[in-house]
Amino acid sequence: MSEQTITADPVATEHGGNCEQSITRTLLAYGVIAGPVYVLVSLAQALTRAGFDLTRHPWSRLSNGGPGWIQITNFVATGLMTVALAVGLRRALRPGRGGTWAPRWSARTG
């Protein structure tokens, strides 16, 4: 009879062996897309909102009025993506100054 190896974590085996690395990469990826998502959503609103002038108005002004919920959701989603980046940095970096302070500063911007 041959002996079978049973792993404790079938999800980790299914995803190439290390689920922790996959989660960390996903968290870091949220940080990569946070900026472009913010810019694209804000620009789409700015170009379609009547009376909004990119040369005079800050993007935060898009949170006013009826469709303001879109920009508020954009702020919240971008902030959460930045916090996910901070968690990913904490998981990815080794203990020490960089592993402590880089995630803290990233989280503060979220």
Short mmCIF file of N, CA and C in Angstrom, two decimals:
data_model
loop_
_atom_site.label_atom_id
_atom_site.label_comp_id
_atom_site.label_asym_id
_atom_site.label_seq_id
_atom_site.Cartn_x
_atom_site.Cartn_y
_atom_site.Cartn_z
N MET A 1 0.82 -1.18 0.00
CA MET A 1 0.00 0.00 0.00
C MET A 1 0.87 1.24 0.00
N SER A 2 0.42 2.23 -0.70
CA SER A 2 1.15 3.49 -0.70
C SER A 2 0.51 4.44 0.30
N GLU A 3 1.33 5.30 0.81
CA GLU A 3 0.87 6.24 1.83
C GLU A 3 0.45 7.55 1.17
N GLN A 4 -0.69 8.08 1.55
CA GLN A 4 -1.15 9.36 1.02
C GLN A 4 -0.78 10.48 1.96
N THR A 5 -0.42 11.62 1.38
CA THR A 5 -0.13 12.79 2.18
C THR A 5 -1.39 13.64 2.24
N ILE A 6 -1.81 13.95 3.43
CA ILE A 6 -2.99 14.79 3.63
C ILE A 6 -2.52 16.11 4.18
N THR A 7 -2.91 17.17 3.50
CA THR A 7 -2.52 18.50 3.98
C THR A 7 -3.60 19.05 4.89
N ALA A 8 -3.18 19.92 5.78
CA ALA A 8 -4.12 20.52 6.73
C ALA A 8 -4.96 21.61 6.10
N ASP A 9 -4.44 22.19 5.03
CA ASP A 9 -5.13 23.31 4.41
C ASP A 9 -5.34 23.04 2.92
N PRO A 10 -6.52 22.51 2.54
CA PRO A 10 -6.75 22.20 1.13
C PRO A 10 -6.78 23.44 0.24
N VAL A 11 -7.15 24.60 0.79
CA VAL A 11 -7.16 25.84 0.01
C VAL A 11 -5.74 26.22 -0.38
N ALA A 12 -4.80 26.09 0.54
CA ALA A 12 -3.41 26.43 0.25
C ALA A 12 -2.86 25.53 -0.85
N THR A 13 -3.20 24.24 -0.82
CA THR A 13 -2.72 23.32 -1.84
C THR A 13 -3.32 23.65 -3.19
N GLU A 14 -4.57 24.00 -3.21
CA GLU A 14 -5.26 24.33 -4.45
C GLU A 14 -4.67 25.57 -5.11
N HIS A 15 -4.18 26.52 -4.35
CA HIS A 15 -3.66 27.77 -4.88
C HIS A 15 -2.14 27.79 -4.99
N GLY A 16 -1.53 26.65 -5.17
CA GLY A 16 -0.11 26.63 -5.40
C GLY A 16 0.72 26.45 -4.14
N GLY A 17 0.13 26.16 -3.02
CA GLY A 17 0.90 25.82 -1.86
C GLY A 17 0.96 26.84 -0.76
N ASN A 18 0.77 28.12 -1.05
CA ASN A 18 0.89 29.08 0.02
C ASN A 18 -0.20 30.14 -0.07
N CYS A 19 -1.24 29.92 0.69
CA CYS A 19 -2.38 30.84 0.69
C CYS A 19 -2.00 32.18 1.31
N GLU A 20 -1.09 32.17 2.27
CA GLU A 20 -0.66 33.41 2.93
C GLU A 20 -0.03 34.37 1.93
N GLN A 21 0.82 33.86 1.05
CA GLN A 21 1.45 34.71 0.04
C GLN A 21 0.42 35.27 -0.92
N SER A 22 -0.56 34.46 -1.26
CA SER A 22 -1.62 34.91 -2.16
C SER A 22 -2.42 36.06 -1.54
N ILE A 23 -2.73 35.94 -0.27
CA ILE A 23 -3.47 36.99 0.42
C ILE A 23 -2.64 38.27 0.48
N THR A 24 -1.35 38.13 0.79
CA THR A 24 -0.47 39.29 0.88
C THR A 24 -0.37 39.99 -0.47
N ARG A 25 -0.23 39.23 -1.53
CA ARG A 25 -0.15 39.82 -2.88
C ARG A 25 -1.44 40.56 -3.22
N THR A 26 -2.57 39.98 -2.84
CA THR A 26 -3.85 40.64 -3.11
C THR A 26 -3.95 41.95 -2.36
N LEU A 27 -3.54 41.97 -1.10
CA LEU A 27 -3.57 43.20 -0.31
C LEU A 27 -2.66 44.26 -0.92
N LEU A 28 -1.49 43.86 -1.37
CA LEU A 28 -0.57 44.81 -2.01
C LEU A 28 -1.13 45.31 -3.34
N ALA A 29 -1.83 44.46 -4.06
CA ALA A 29 -2.42 44.86 -5.34
C ALA A 29 -3.48 45.94 -5.15
N TYR A 30 -4.22 45.87 -4.04
CA TYR A 30 -5.19 46.93 -3.77
C TYR A 30 -4.49 48.28 -3.68
N GLY A 31 -3.31 48.32 -3.11
CA GLY A 31 -2.56 49.56 -3.03
C GLY A 31 -2.14 50.07 -4.40
N VAL A 32 -1.85 49.15 -5.31
CA VAL A 32 -1.44 49.53 -6.67
C VAL A 32 -2.61 50.16 -7.43
N ILE A 33 -3.81 49.63 -7.24
CA ILE A 33 -4.95 50.14 -8.02
C ILE A 33 -5.68 51.30 -7.34
N ALA A 34 -5.37 51.59 -6.09
CA ALA A 34 -6.09 52.65 -5.37
C ALA A 34 -6.00 54.00 -6.09
N GLY A 35 -4.82 54.41 -6.47
CA GLY A 35 -4.63 55.71 -7.13
C GLY A 35 -5.35 55.80 -8.47
N PRO A 36 -5.12 54.83 -9.37
CA PRO A 36 -5.83 54.88 -10.66
C PRO A 36 -7.35 54.84 -10.53
N VAL A 37 -7.87 54.08 -9.58
CA VAL A 37 -9.33 54.04 -9.39
C VAL A 37 -9.83 55.41 -8.97
N TYR A 38 -9.14 56.04 -8.03
CA TYR A 38 -9.54 57.37 -7.58
C TYR A 38 -9.54 58.37 -8.73
N VAL A 39 -8.48 58.37 -9.51
CA VAL A 39 -8.36 59.32 -10.62
C VAL A 39 -9.43 59.06 -11.68
N LEU A 40 -9.63 57.81 -12.06
CA LEU A 40 -10.60 57.51 -13.11
C LEU A 40 -12.03 57.85 -12.70
N VAL A 41 -12.40 57.50 -11.47
CA VAL A 41 -13.76 57.80 -11.01
C VAL A 41 -13.96 59.31 -10.91
N SER A 42 -12.97 60.00 -10.37
CA SER A 42 -13.08 61.46 -10.23
C SER A 42 -13.15 62.15 -11.58
N LEU A 43 -12.31 61.73 -12.52
CA LEU A 43 -12.33 62.34 -13.85
C LEU A 43 -13.64 62.06 -14.58
N ALA A 44 -14.14 60.84 -14.45
CA ALA A 44 -15.41 60.51 -15.09
C ALA A 44 -16.53 61.41 -14.57
N GLN A 45 -16.53 61.65 -13.28
CA GLN A 45 -17.54 62.53 -12.71
C GLN A 45 -17.33 63.98 -13.14
N ALA A 46 -16.08 64.42 -13.10
CA ALA A 46 -15.78 65.82 -13.44
C ALA A 46 -16.18 66.14 -14.88
N LEU A 47 -15.98 65.19 -15.75
CA LEU A 47 -16.28 65.43 -17.17
C LEU A 47 -17.77 65.32 -17.48
N THR A 48 -18.52 64.68 -16.59
CA THR A 48 -19.96 64.52 -16.86
C THR A 48 -20.84 65.40 -15.97
N ARG A 49 -20.25 66.05 -14.99
CA ARG A 49 -21.03 66.90 -14.07
C ARG A 49 -21.19 68.29 -14.66
N ALA A 50 -22.43 68.72 -14.79
CA ALA A 50 -22.71 70.05 -15.35
C ALA A 50 -22.19 71.13 -14.40
N GLY A 51 -21.49 72.10 -14.95
CA GLY A 51 -21.00 73.23 -14.18
C GLY A 51 -19.69 72.98 -13.46
N PHE A 52 -19.15 71.77 -13.53
CA PHE A 52 -17.88 71.50 -12.85
C PHE A 52 -16.74 71.85 -13.78
N ASP A 53 -15.79 72.64 -13.27
CA ASP A 53 -14.65 73.09 -14.06
C ASP A 53 -13.38 72.56 -13.42
N LEU A 54 -12.66 71.71 -14.15
CA LEU A 54 -11.43 71.11 -13.61
C LEU A 54 -10.36 72.15 -13.27
N THR A 55 -10.41 73.30 -13.93
CA THR A 55 -9.38 74.31 -13.67
C THR A 55 -9.69 75.15 -12.43
N ARG A 56 -10.93 75.12 -11.96
CA ARG A 56 -11.31 75.95 -10.80
C ARG A 56 -11.73 75.17 -9.56
N HIS A 57 -12.30 74.00 -9.76
CA HIS A 57 -12.87 73.27 -8.64
C HIS A 57 -12.00 72.08 -8.22
N PRO A 58 -11.83 71.87 -6.92
CA PRO A 58 -11.13 70.65 -6.46
C PRO A 58 -12.05 69.44 -6.60
N TRP A 59 -11.47 68.27 -6.72
CA TRP A 59 -12.26 67.05 -6.89
C TRP A 59 -13.15 66.76 -5.70
N SER A 60 -12.78 67.24 -4.54
CA SER A 60 -13.61 67.00 -3.36
C SER A 60 -14.97 67.66 -3.49
N ARG A 61 -15.08 68.67 -4.35
CA ARG A 61 -16.36 69.34 -4.57
C ARG A 61 -17.38 68.44 -5.24
N LEU A 62 -16.90 67.36 -5.84
CA LEU A 62 -17.80 66.41 -6.48
C LEU A 62 -18.66 65.67 -5.47
N SER A 63 -18.31 65.76 -4.19
CA SER A 63 -19.11 65.08 -3.16
C SER A 63 -20.35 65.88 -2.79
N ASN A 64 -20.50 67.08 -3.32
CA ASN A 64 -21.69 67.91 -3.08
C ASN A 64 -22.80 67.54 -4.04
N GLY A 65 -24.03 67.77 -3.63
CA GLY A 65 -25.17 67.59 -4.52
C GLY A 65 -25.68 66.16 -4.55
N GLY A 66 -26.64 65.94 -5.43
CA GLY A 66 -27.30 64.64 -5.55
C GLY A 66 -26.37 63.49 -5.87
N PRO A 67 -25.55 63.61 -6.93
CA PRO A 67 -24.64 62.50 -7.24
C PRO A 67 -23.37 62.50 -6.39
N GLY A 68 -23.36 63.28 -5.31
CA GLY A 68 -22.18 63.34 -4.45
C GLY A 68 -21.84 62.02 -3.79
N TRP A 69 -22.83 61.14 -3.67
CA TRP A 69 -22.58 59.83 -3.05
C TRP A 69 -21.52 59.04 -3.83
N ILE A 70 -21.41 59.31 -5.14
CA ILE A 70 -20.42 58.58 -5.94
C ILE A 70 -19.01 58.94 -5.49
N GLN A 71 -18.75 60.23 -5.30
CA GLN A 71 -17.42 60.67 -4.88
C GLN A 71 -17.15 60.25 -3.43
N ILE A 72 -18.16 60.29 -2.59
CA ILE A 72 -17.98 59.84 -1.21
C ILE A 72 -17.62 58.36 -1.18
N THR A 73 -18.30 57.57 -2.00
CA THR A 73 -17.97 56.14 -2.11
C THR A 73 -16.56 55.96 -2.67
N ASN A 74 -16.18 56.81 -3.60
CA ASN A 74 -14.83 56.78 -4.15
C ASN A 74 -13.79 57.04 -3.06
N PHE A 75 -14.06 58.04 -2.20
CA PHE A 75 -13.14 58.34 -1.08
C PHE A 75 -13.02 57.13 -0.15
N VAL A 76 -14.15 56.55 0.22
CA VAL A 76 -14.14 55.43 1.16
C VAL A 76 -13.44 54.22 0.56
N ALA A 77 -13.76 53.89 -0.70
CA ALA A 77 -13.14 52.73 -1.34
C ALA A 77 -11.63 52.91 -1.49
N THR A 78 -11.21 54.10 -1.89
CA THR A 78 -9.77 54.37 -2.03
C THR A 78 -9.07 54.29 -0.68
N GLY A 79 -9.71 54.82 0.35
CA GLY A 79 -9.14 54.73 1.70
C GLY A 79 -9.00 53.30 2.16
N LEU A 80 -10.01 52.47 1.91
CA LEU A 80 -9.94 51.06 2.30
C LEU A 80 -8.86 50.32 1.52
N MET A 81 -8.70 50.66 0.24
CA MET A 81 -7.63 50.04 -0.55
C MET A 81 -6.26 50.42 -0.01
N THR A 82 -6.12 51.64 0.45
CA THR A 82 -4.85 52.09 1.02
C THR A 82 -4.57 51.40 2.35
N VAL A 83 -5.58 51.19 3.15
CA VAL A 83 -5.42 50.45 4.40
C VAL A 83 -5.06 48.99 4.08
N ALA A 84 -5.66 48.41 3.04
CA ALA A 84 -5.29 47.05 2.63
C ALA A 84 -3.82 47.00 2.23
N LEU A 85 -3.34 48.04 1.55
CA LEU A 85 -1.91 48.13 1.22
C LEU A 85 -1.07 48.10 2.48
N ALA A 86 -1.47 48.85 3.50
CA ALA A 86 -0.70 48.90 4.74
C ALA A 86 -0.65 47.52 5.40
N VAL A 87 -1.76 46.80 5.38
CA VAL A 87 -1.78 45.45 5.94
C VAL A 87 -0.87 44.54 5.12
N GLY A 88 -0.92 44.66 3.80
CA GLY A 88 -0.04 43.87 2.95
C GLY A 88 1.43 44.18 3.16
N LEU A 89 1.76 45.46 3.36
CA LEU A 89 3.15 45.84 3.65
C LEU A 89 3.61 45.24 4.97
N ARG A 90 2.75 45.28 5.95
CA ARG A 90 3.12 44.72 7.26
C ARG A 90 3.38 43.22 7.16
N ARG A 91 2.58 42.55 6.35
CA ARG A 91 2.76 41.11 6.18
C ARG A 91 3.99 40.78 5.35
N ALA A 92 4.32 41.64 4.37
CA ALA A 92 5.39 41.35 3.43
C ALA A 92 6.77 41.75 3.94
N LEU A 93 6.85 42.84 4.69
CA LEU A 93 8.16 43.34 5.12
C LEU A 93 8.62 42.62 6.37
N ARG A 94 9.90 42.50 6.47
CA ARG A 94 10.49 41.84 7.63
C ARG A 94 10.43 42.75 8.85
N PRO A 95 10.52 42.16 10.02
CA PRO A 95 10.54 42.99 11.24
C PRO A 95 11.70 43.97 11.21
N GLY A 96 11.48 45.12 11.76
CA GLY A 96 12.48 46.18 11.77
C GLY A 96 11.80 47.50 11.52
N ARG A 97 12.61 48.53 11.29
CA ARG A 97 12.04 49.86 11.07
C ARG A 97 11.12 49.92 9.86
N GLY A 98 11.57 49.40 8.74
CA GLY A 98 10.76 49.45 7.53
C GLY A 98 9.48 48.65 7.66
N GLY A 99 9.55 47.50 8.31
CA GLY A 99 8.39 46.66 8.49
C GLY A 99 7.38 47.22 9.46
N THR A 100 7.82 48.19 10.26
CA THR A 100 6.91 48.82 11.23
C THR A 100 6.39 50.14 10.71
N TRP A 101 7.29 51.00 10.24
CA TRP A 101 6.89 52.37 9.90
C TRP A 101 6.25 52.52 8.53
N ALA A 102 6.68 51.77 7.55
CA ALA A 102 6.07 51.88 6.22
C ALA A 102 4.57 51.56 6.27
N PRO A 103 4.16 50.47 6.92
CA PRO A 103 2.72 50.21 7.01
C PRO A 103 1.97 51.28 7.81
N ARG A 104 2.59 51.79 8.86
CA ARG A 104 1.91 52.82 9.65
C ARG A 104 1.67 54.09 8.85
N TRP A 105 2.66 54.53 8.09
CA TRP A 105 2.51 55.74 7.30
C TRP A 105 1.53 55.52 6.15
N SER A 106 1.55 54.33 5.56
CA SER A 106 0.59 54.03 4.51
C SER A 106 -0.83 54.04 5.06
N ALA A 107 -1.02 53.47 6.23
CA ALA A 107 -2.36 53.44 6.84
C ALA A 107 -2.85 54.84 7.17
N ARG A 108 -1.95 55.71 7.55
CA ARG A 108 -2.36 57.09 7.87
C ARG A 108 -2.93 57.82 6.66
N THR A 109 -2.45 57.51 5.46
CA THR A 109 -2.98 58.16 4.28
C THR A 109 -4.34 57.61 3.89
N GLY A 110 -4.66 56.40 4.35
CA GLY A 110 -5.96 55.78 4.05
C GLY A 110 -6.97 56.32 4.95
#
